[in-house]
Structures are given as C-alpha cells and as structure tokens.
Amino acid sequence: MIICILLCTAKGLYAGPTEDLCYWVGDGALGAVKDALKRGASPNAYCGKKGDYPVIIEASRDAQMLRLLIEAGADVNATNSIGETALTYAANGGRIECVRILLKAGADPNRPTHMLADASAVGKAEIATLLLKAGADINAPGTMTGGTPLDQAIASGHNDIARMLLDAGADPNVQSDRGAKGTALITASRRGDTEMVALLLEAGANPALKDRWGHDALHYATEEGFSEIETMLRNR
C-alpha cells in the first residue's frame, strides 16, 4: 500500500484533475489525459510551478495530443509568460503535422509575429510555406537579427525560401528593425551571392538604401571584392 501511494502520488493520480492533465500531457499518455478531462480538467489549464504556460504548449510535440485537447476546447492561441503559443513551439521544433493541426484549428501565424522569419532563418521551407499561406506577415522582423523573413533566409543561405518569399510578394526594401538595419540586397551583396543579388534587383530592390553605418550594397560588394556584383550594382 505504501509503495502504491508513493507511485500514485509521483504520477499525479492523487492530485486534482488539472494537475493530472499537466503531468500526463507532458508524459504523452493519451488515455490518462482523456481520463483527466472526463474528471473535469480544463483543456485551457496552465501548468508549471508558477502556472506560466498553457497545457496546449506542452502538447505541441504530439499530434494526437493536440487533436484531443483542441477537440476538448483548448485555446490554440493561449500564450505562455513571454507571449509564445503552441504554434511557436511546433514551428520552432519543425513539427509539420502539429503546425498543420494548429493552423487548421485557427492558430494565429502572427502571434508572435516573428515565426515566419525564424522559420526562414533556419531553412524550414515547408513550415514557412504553411505559415505564409495561413496569413503570416511576410515582412515581419525576426528575433535573431530583426531582419525580415527574406533577409534572414538570404543571410542563412536558404535561397529556396528567399525565392518563395519574393514570389509571394516580400518587399526587398524593408530594413531590419534593429542591429545593422540593413536590407536583403545588402545581405546578399556581403555574402557574394550573385544569383540572389540579380533576383532582388529584378524584384525592385533599391541599391541606394544604406544601413545604420551609411553603407550601401555597393560598398560591401566592393569591400569584399565581389566584382561581378559590383558591376551589377553600378549598372543599376
């Protein structure tokens, strides 16, 4: 009996249904979660020692668990203490099925706004596409450098995503909102990416725009010795 009490307490079986829900969602125990919900646990419960994140965030790694909580009425846009949602975690973790489930259930791809830029920066093309189709702000700055999704994709060498963003109407002249305050064209020129410079110019990139230090794309192409890019920029 003593052993049973210890084990049951450790697994939350003698706690309230909400505590049970938080424990079992984290443990991936679908049946136990169903039981906790039947016993009155709220699908919108907040978990953690300080109750600082919604249980649906805990479920963002598990497609079946997500479906169960959503069917039970979980708020897909509930945030943790720093404004992140289950979609944030699913997107950052590269969990494509979970991203699809959350977006279909009404998750806001702009809450927080940096999700598309962050997915673009790390080369998650399919997730970036899903977010974009769901209405993500195509020019919203990311958390890494403050650059747009286009700028961050180029900076990380993910030209497939950069092309997709340009095709979808990304503005190549939006400057990063902090740091160097550069443009996608400046980034591509500094990297010596001739193909991307050509694509950006074709898309209407302004070579005269300067960063916070007063330098334009031509300055960096010249400084780095990228003569082909230098010629392209001088001829604009």
mmCIF file of C-alpha atoms in Angstrom:
data_model
loop_
_atom_site.group_PDB
_atom_site.id
_atom_site.type_symbol
_atom_site.label_atom_id
_atom_site.label_comp_id
_atom_site.label_asym_id
_atom_site.label_seq_id
_atom_site.Cartn_x
_atom_site.Cartn_y
_atom_site.Cartn_z
ATOM 1 C CA MET A 1 0.000 0.000 0.000
ATOM 2 C CA ILE A 2 2.842 2.408 0.876
ATOM 3 C CA ILE A 3 4.541 1.649 -2.451
ATOM 4 C CA CYS A 4 1.280 2.259 -4.290
ATOM 5 C CA ILE A 5 0.754 5.607 -2.570
ATOM 6 C CA LEU A 6 4.271 6.731 -3.442
ATOM 7 C CA LEU A 7 3.958 5.696 -7.081
ATOM 8 C CA CYS A 8 0.496 7.130 -7.477
ATOM 9 C CA THR A 9 1.490 10.440 -5.906
ATOM 10 C CA ALA A 10 4.568 10.634 -8.151
ATOM 11 C CA LYS A 11 2.384 10.179 -11.215
ATOM 12 C CA GLY A 12 -0.202 12.672 -10.013
ATOM 13 C CA LEU A 13 -3.018 10.136 -9.579
ATOM 14 C CA TYR A 14 -3.982 11.547 -6.193
ATOM 15 C CA ALA A 15 -3.682 15.150 -7.342
ATOM 16 C CA GLY A 16 -6.542 17.143 -8.840
ATOM 17 C CA PRO A 17 -7.615 16.554 -12.444
ATOM 18 C CA THR A 18 -5.811 19.687 -13.637
ATOM 19 C CA GLU A 19 -2.506 18.600 -12.101
ATOM 20 C CA ASP A 20 -3.044 15.171 -13.606
ATOM 21 C CA LEU A 21 -3.686 16.731 -17.013
ATOM 22 C CA CYS A 22 -0.444 18.702 -16.964
ATOM 23 C CA TYR A 23 1.543 15.656 -15.901
ATOM 24 C CA TRP A 24 0.055 13.219 -18.384
ATOM 25 C CA VAL A 25 0.163 15.566 -21.373
ATOM 26 C CA GLY A 26 3.871 16.032 -20.719
ATOM 27 C CA ASP A 27 4.238 12.269 -20.426
ATOM 28 C CA GLY A 28 2.367 11.627 -23.678
ATOM 29 C CA ALA A 29 -0.208 9.396 -22.002
ATOM 30 C CA LEU A 30 -3.272 9.855 -24.193
ATOM 31 C CA GLY A 31 -5.581 7.589 -22.183
ATOM 32 C CA ALA A 32 -4.723 9.265 -18.892
ATOM 33 C CA VAL A 33 -5.317 12.687 -20.441
ATOM 34 C CA LYS A 34 -8.758 11.583 -21.633
ATOM 35 C CA ASP A 35 -9.500 10.425 -18.095
ATOM 36 C CA ALA A 36 -8.347 13.727 -16.579
ATOM 37 C CA LEU A 37 -10.579 15.636 -18.991
ATOM 38 C CA LYS A 38 -13.540 13.413 -18.080
ATOM 39 C CA ARG A 39 -12.877 14.187 -14.420
ATOM 40 C CA GLY A 40 -13.173 17.896 -15.083
ATOM 41 C CA ALA A 41 -9.691 19.080 -16.012
ATOM 42 C CA SER A 42 -9.774 22.178 -18.165
ATOM 43 C CA PRO A 43 -8.150 21.898 -21.611
ATOM 44 C CA ASN A 44 -7.106 25.502 -21.008
ATOM 45 C CA ALA A 45 -5.269 24.748 -17.780
ATOM 46 C CA TYR A 46 -1.957 26.454 -17.103
ATOM 47 C CA CYS A 47 0.955 24.306 -15.998
ATOM 48 C CA GLY A 48 4.353 24.750 -14.403
ATOM 49 C CA LYS A 49 5.282 25.718 -10.861
ATOM 50 C CA LYS A 50 4.056 29.251 -11.456
ATOM 51 C CA GLY A 51 1.295 28.348 -13.887
ATOM 52 C CA ASP A 52 3.167 30.174 -16.610
ATOM 53 C CA TYR A 53 2.312 28.151 -19.726
ATOM 54 C CA PRO A 54 -0.896 26.629 -21.132
ATOM 55 C CA VAL A 55 -1.136 22.869 -21.338
ATOM 56 C CA ILE A 56 -1.567 23.032 -25.121
ATOM 57 C CA ILE A 57 2.054 24.208 -25.382
ATOM 58 C CA GLU A 58 3.074 21.007 -23.608
ATOM 59 C CA ALA A 59 1.125 19.126 -26.271
ATOM 60 C CA SER A 60 2.765 20.901 -29.219
ATOM 61 C CA ARG A 61 5.118 17.941 -29.795
ATOM 62 C CA ASP A 62 2.363 15.351 -30.153
ATOM 63 C CA ALA A 63 -0.213 15.474 -32.962
ATOM 64 C CA GLN A 64 -2.664 13.107 -31.265
ATOM 65 C CA MET A 65 -2.465 15.003 -28.002
ATOM 66 C CA LEU A 66 -3.035 18.287 -29.804
ATOM 67 C CA ARG A 67 -6.140 16.943 -31.523
ATOM 68 C CA LEU A 68 -7.511 15.677 -28.221
ATOM 69 C CA LEU A 69 -7.045 18.993 -26.425
ATOM 70 C CA ILE A 70 -8.393 21.006 -29.349
ATOM 71 C CA GLU A 71 -11.482 18.789 -29.553
ATOM 72 C CA ALA A 72 -11.926 19.352 -25.817
ATOM 73 C CA GLY A 73 -11.932 23.118 -26.357
ATOM 74 C CA ALA A 74 -8.329 24.211 -25.857
ATOM 75 C CA ASP A 75 -7.499 27.760 -26.927
ATOM 76 C CA VAL A 76 -4.904 27.335 -29.678
ATOM 77 C CA ASN A 77 -3.747 30.931 -29.215
ATOM 78 C CA ALA A 78 -3.132 30.749 -25.476
ATOM 79 C CA THR A 79 0.291 32.158 -24.610
ATOM 80 C CA ASN A 80 2.979 31.491 -22.059
ATOM 81 C CA SER A 81 4.513 34.195 -19.888
ATOM 82 C CA ILE A 82 6.593 35.546 -22.789
ATOM 83 C CA GLY A 83 3.884 35.551 -25.438
ATOM 84 C CA GLU A 84 4.666 32.272 -27.199
ATOM 85 C CA THR A 85 1.972 29.872 -28.362
ATOM 86 C CA ALA A 86 1.766 26.178 -29.165
ATOM 87 C CA LEU A 87 2.288 27.145 -32.811
ATOM 88 C CA THR A 88 5.539 28.871 -31.872
ATOM 89 C CA TYR A 89 6.856 25.670 -30.336
ATOM 90 C CA ALA A 90 5.577 23.402 -33.097
ATOM 91 C CA ALA A 91 7.097 25.640 -35.788
ATOM 92 C CA ASN A 92 10.423 26.018 -33.996
ATOM 93 C CA GLY A 93 10.579 22.274 -33.476
ATOM 94 C CA GLY A 94 9.918 21.529 -37.141
ATOM 95 C CA ARG A 95 6.780 19.533 -36.340
ATOM 96 C CA ILE A 96 4.933 19.922 -39.616
ATOM 97 C CA GLU A 97 1.848 17.862 -38.742
ATOM 98 C CA CYS A 98 1.406 19.763 -35.483
ATOM 99 C CA VAL A 99 1.733 23.071 -37.328
ATOM 100 C CA ARG A 100 -0.968 21.966 -39.771
ATOM 101 C CA ILE A 101 -3.292 20.905 -36.958
ATOM 102 C CA LEU A 102 -2.878 24.179 -35.097
ATOM 103 C CA LEU A 103 -3.345 26.365 -38.166
ATOM 104 C CA LYS A 104 -6.447 24.417 -39.199
ATOM 105 C CA ALA A 105 -7.823 24.980 -35.696
ATOM 106 C CA GLY A 106 -7.324 28.731 -36.005
ATOM 107 C CA ALA A 107 -3.861 29.356 -34.588
ATOM 108 C CA ASP A 108 -2.668 32.869 -35.405
ATOM 109 C CA PRO A 109 0.541 32.752 -37.515
ATOM 110 C CA ASN A 110 1.296 36.307 -36.380
ATOM 111 C CA ARG A 111 1.192 35.651 -32.661
ATOM 112 C CA PRO A 112 4.041 36.211 -32.131
ATOM 113 C CA THR A 113 4.957 37.914 -35.399
ATOM 114 C CA HIS A 114 8.480 36.525 -35.725
ATOM 115 C CA MET A 115 7.553 32.913 -36.525
ATOM 116 C CA LEU A 116 7.886 33.216 -40.310
ATOM 117 C CA ALA A 117 11.244 34.985 -40.079
ATOM 118 C CA ASP A 118 12.578 32.414 -37.643
ATOM 119 C CA ALA A 119 11.424 29.503 -39.831
ATOM 120 C CA SER A 120 13.051 31.184 -42.840
ATOM 121 C CA ALA A 121 16.313 31.692 -40.974
ATOM 122 C CA VAL A 122 16.744 28.008 -40.196
ATOM 123 C CA GLY A 123 15.592 26.659 -43.551
ATOM 124 C CA LYS A 124 12.213 25.211 -42.587
ATOM 125 C CA ALA A 125 10.718 25.708 -46.033
ATOM 126 C CA GLU A 126 7.551 23.664 -45.574
ATOM 127 C CA ILE A 127 6.716 25.337 -42.288
ATOM 128 C CA ALA A 128 7.450 28.771 -43.760
ATOM 129 C CA THR A 129 5.074 27.949 -46.619
ATOM 130 C CA LEU A 130 2.333 26.828 -44.230
ATOM 131 C CA LEU A 131 2.686 29.972 -42.126
ATOM 132 C CA LEU A 132 2.643 32.178 -45.192
ATOM 133 C CA LYS A 133 -0.470 30.515 -46.622
ATOM 134 C CA ALA A 134 -2.161 30.968 -43.249
ATOM 135 C CA GLY A 135 -1.576 34.713 -43.384
ATOM 136 C CA ALA A 136 1.759 35.281 -41.661
ATOM 137 C CA ASP A 137 3.116 38.807 -42.143
ATOM 138 C CA ILE A 138 5.640 38.341 -44.929
ATOM 139 C CA ASN A 139 7.743 41.327 -43.853
ATOM 140 C CA ALA A 140 7.602 40.971 -40.057
ATOM 141 C CA PRO A 141 11.024 41.071 -38.341
ATOM 142 C CA GLY A 142 12.514 38.009 -36.703
ATOM 143 C CA THR A 143 14.086 37.519 -33.297
ATOM 144 C CA MET A 144 17.628 36.765 -34.462
ATOM 145 C CA THR A 145 18.700 39.996 -36.175
ATOM 146 C CA GLY A 146 15.495 41.935 -36.582
ATOM 147 C CA GLY A 147 15.615 41.181 -40.302
ATOM 148 C CA THR A 148 12.618 40.276 -42.419
ATOM 149 C CA PRO A 149 11.925 36.665 -43.413
ATOM 150 C CA LEU A 150 13.540 37.453 -46.786
ATOM 151 C CA ASP A 151 16.657 38.943 -45.219
ATOM 152 C CA GLN A 152 17.040 36.077 -42.751
ATOM 153 C CA ALA A 153 16.601 33.415 -45.439
ATOM 154 C CA ILE A 154 19.318 35.063 -47.546
ATOM 155 C CA ALA A 155 21.644 35.537 -44.574
ATOM 156 C CA SER A 156 21.394 31.822 -43.804
ATOM 157 C CA GLY A 157 21.834 30.722 -47.414
ATOM 158 C CA HIS A 158 18.300 29.389 -47.824
ATOM 159 C CA ASN A 159 17.725 30.770 -51.297
ATOM 160 C CA ASP A 160 14.823 28.412 -51.969
ATOM 161 C CA ILE A 161 12.886 30.110 -49.194
ATOM 162 C CA ALA A 162 14.032 33.545 -50.368
ATOM 163 C CA ARG A 163 12.677 32.817 -53.851
ATOM 164 C CA MET A 164 9.400 31.602 -52.419
ATOM 165 C CA LEU A 165 9.077 34.796 -50.361
ATOM 166 C CA LEU A 166 9.846 37.019 -53.339
ATOM 167 C CA ASP A 167 7.287 35.139 -55.431
ATOM 168 C CA ALA A 168 4.757 35.704 -52.640
ATOM 169 C CA GLY A 169 5.380 39.443 -52.654
ATOM 170 C CA ALA A 170 8.030 40.066 -49.993
ATOM 171 C CA ASP A 171 9.294 43.652 -50.051
ATOM 172 C CA PRO A 172 13.073 43.582 -50.690
ATOM 173 C CA ASN A 173 13.446 47.147 -49.421
ATOM 174 C CA VAL A 174 12.270 46.664 -45.838
ATOM 175 C CA GLN A 175 15.176 47.359 -43.484
ATOM 176 C CA SER A 176 15.837 45.339 -40.347
ATOM 177 C CA ASP A 177 14.305 46.924 -37.270
ATOM 178 C CA ARG A 178 17.442 46.761 -35.143
ATOM 179 C CA GLY A 179 21.135 45.906 -35.356
ATOM 180 C CA ALA A 180 22.687 46.875 -38.680
ATOM 181 C CA LYS A 181 19.327 47.981 -40.116
ATOM 182 C CA GLY A 182 20.357 46.598 -43.477
ATOM 183 C CA THR A 183 18.380 45.284 -46.428
ATOM 184 C CA ALA A 184 18.133 41.957 -48.209
ATOM 185 C CA LEU A 185 20.252 43.377 -51.041
ATOM 186 C CA ILE A 186 22.995 44.439 -48.641
ATOM 187 C CA THR A 187 22.945 40.974 -47.080
ATOM 188 C CA ALA A 188 23.178 39.218 -50.453
ATOM 189 C CA SER A 189 25.962 41.557 -51.609
ATOM 190 C CA ARG A 190 28.024 40.959 -48.477
ATOM 191 C CA ARG A 191 27.657 37.217 -48.986
ATOM 192 C CA GLY A 192 28.735 37.420 -52.610
ATOM 193 C CA ASP A 193 25.513 35.777 -53.726
ATOM 194 C CA THR A 194 25.371 36.879 -57.366
ATOM 195 C CA GLU A 195 22.214 34.946 -58.190
ATOM 196 C CA MET A 196 20.314 36.405 -55.252
ATOM 197 C CA VAL A 197 21.501 39.938 -55.985
ATOM 198 C CA ALA A 198 20.132 39.550 -59.520
ATOM 199 C CA LEU A 199 16.799 38.246 -58.217
ATOM 200 C CA LEU A 200 16.495 41.078 -55.715
ATOM 201 C CA LEU A 201 17.267 43.734 -58.300
ATOM 202 C CA GLU A 202 14.691 42.197 -60.616
ATOM 203 C CA ALA A 203 12.186 42.290 -57.743
ATOM 204 C CA GLY A 204 12.757 46.011 -57.274
ATOM 205 C CA ALA A 205 15.452 46.154 -54.594
ATOM 206 C CA ASN A 206 16.837 49.670 -54.208
ATOM 207 C CA PRO A 207 20.668 49.616 -54.304
ATOM 208 C CA ALA A 208 20.830 53.136 -52.868
ATOM 209 C CA LEU A 209 19.469 52.145 -49.451
ATOM 210 C CA LYS A 210 22.045 52.295 -46.654
ATOM 211 C CA ASP A 211 22.473 50.588 -43.307
ATOM 212 C CA ARG A 212 22.974 52.263 -39.943
ATOM 213 C CA TRP A 213 26.622 52.937 -40.784
ATOM 214 C CA GLY A 214 25.770 54.694 -44.021
ATOM 215 C CA HIS A 215 26.927 51.861 -46.272
ATOM 216 C CA ASP A 216 25.008 50.557 -49.267
ATOM 217 C CA ALA A 217 25.193 47.229 -51.094
ATOM 218 C CA LEU A 218 27.848 48.522 -53.492
ATOM 219 C CA HIS A 219 30.117 49.447 -50.598
ATOM 220 C CA TYR A 220 30.093 45.882 -49.280
ATOM 221 C CA ALA A 221 30.465 44.258 -52.692
ATOM 222 C CA THR A 222 33.499 46.448 -53.364
ATOM 223 C CA GLU A 223 34.955 45.892 -49.907
ATOM 224 C CA GLU A 224 34.647 42.115 -50.231
ATOM 225 C CA GLY A 225 35.988 42.039 -53.786
ATOM 226 C CA PHE A 226 32.848 40.694 -55.444
ATOM 227 C CA SER A 227 33.495 42.308 -58.819
ATOM 228 C CA GLU A 228 30.535 40.772 -60.651
ATOM 229 C CA ILE A 229 28.116 42.054 -58.034
ATOM 230 C CA GLU A 230 29.886 45.411 -58.027
ATOM 231 C CA THR A 231 29.314 45.690 -61.776
ATOM 232 C CA MET A 232 25.656 44.696 -61.437
ATOM 233 C CA LEU A 233 25.072 47.364 -58.812
ATOM 234 C CA ARG A 234 26.946 50.094 -60.672
ATOM 235 C CA ASN A 235 24.843 49.435 -63.754
ATOM 236 C CA ARG A 236 21.543 49.971 -61.972
#
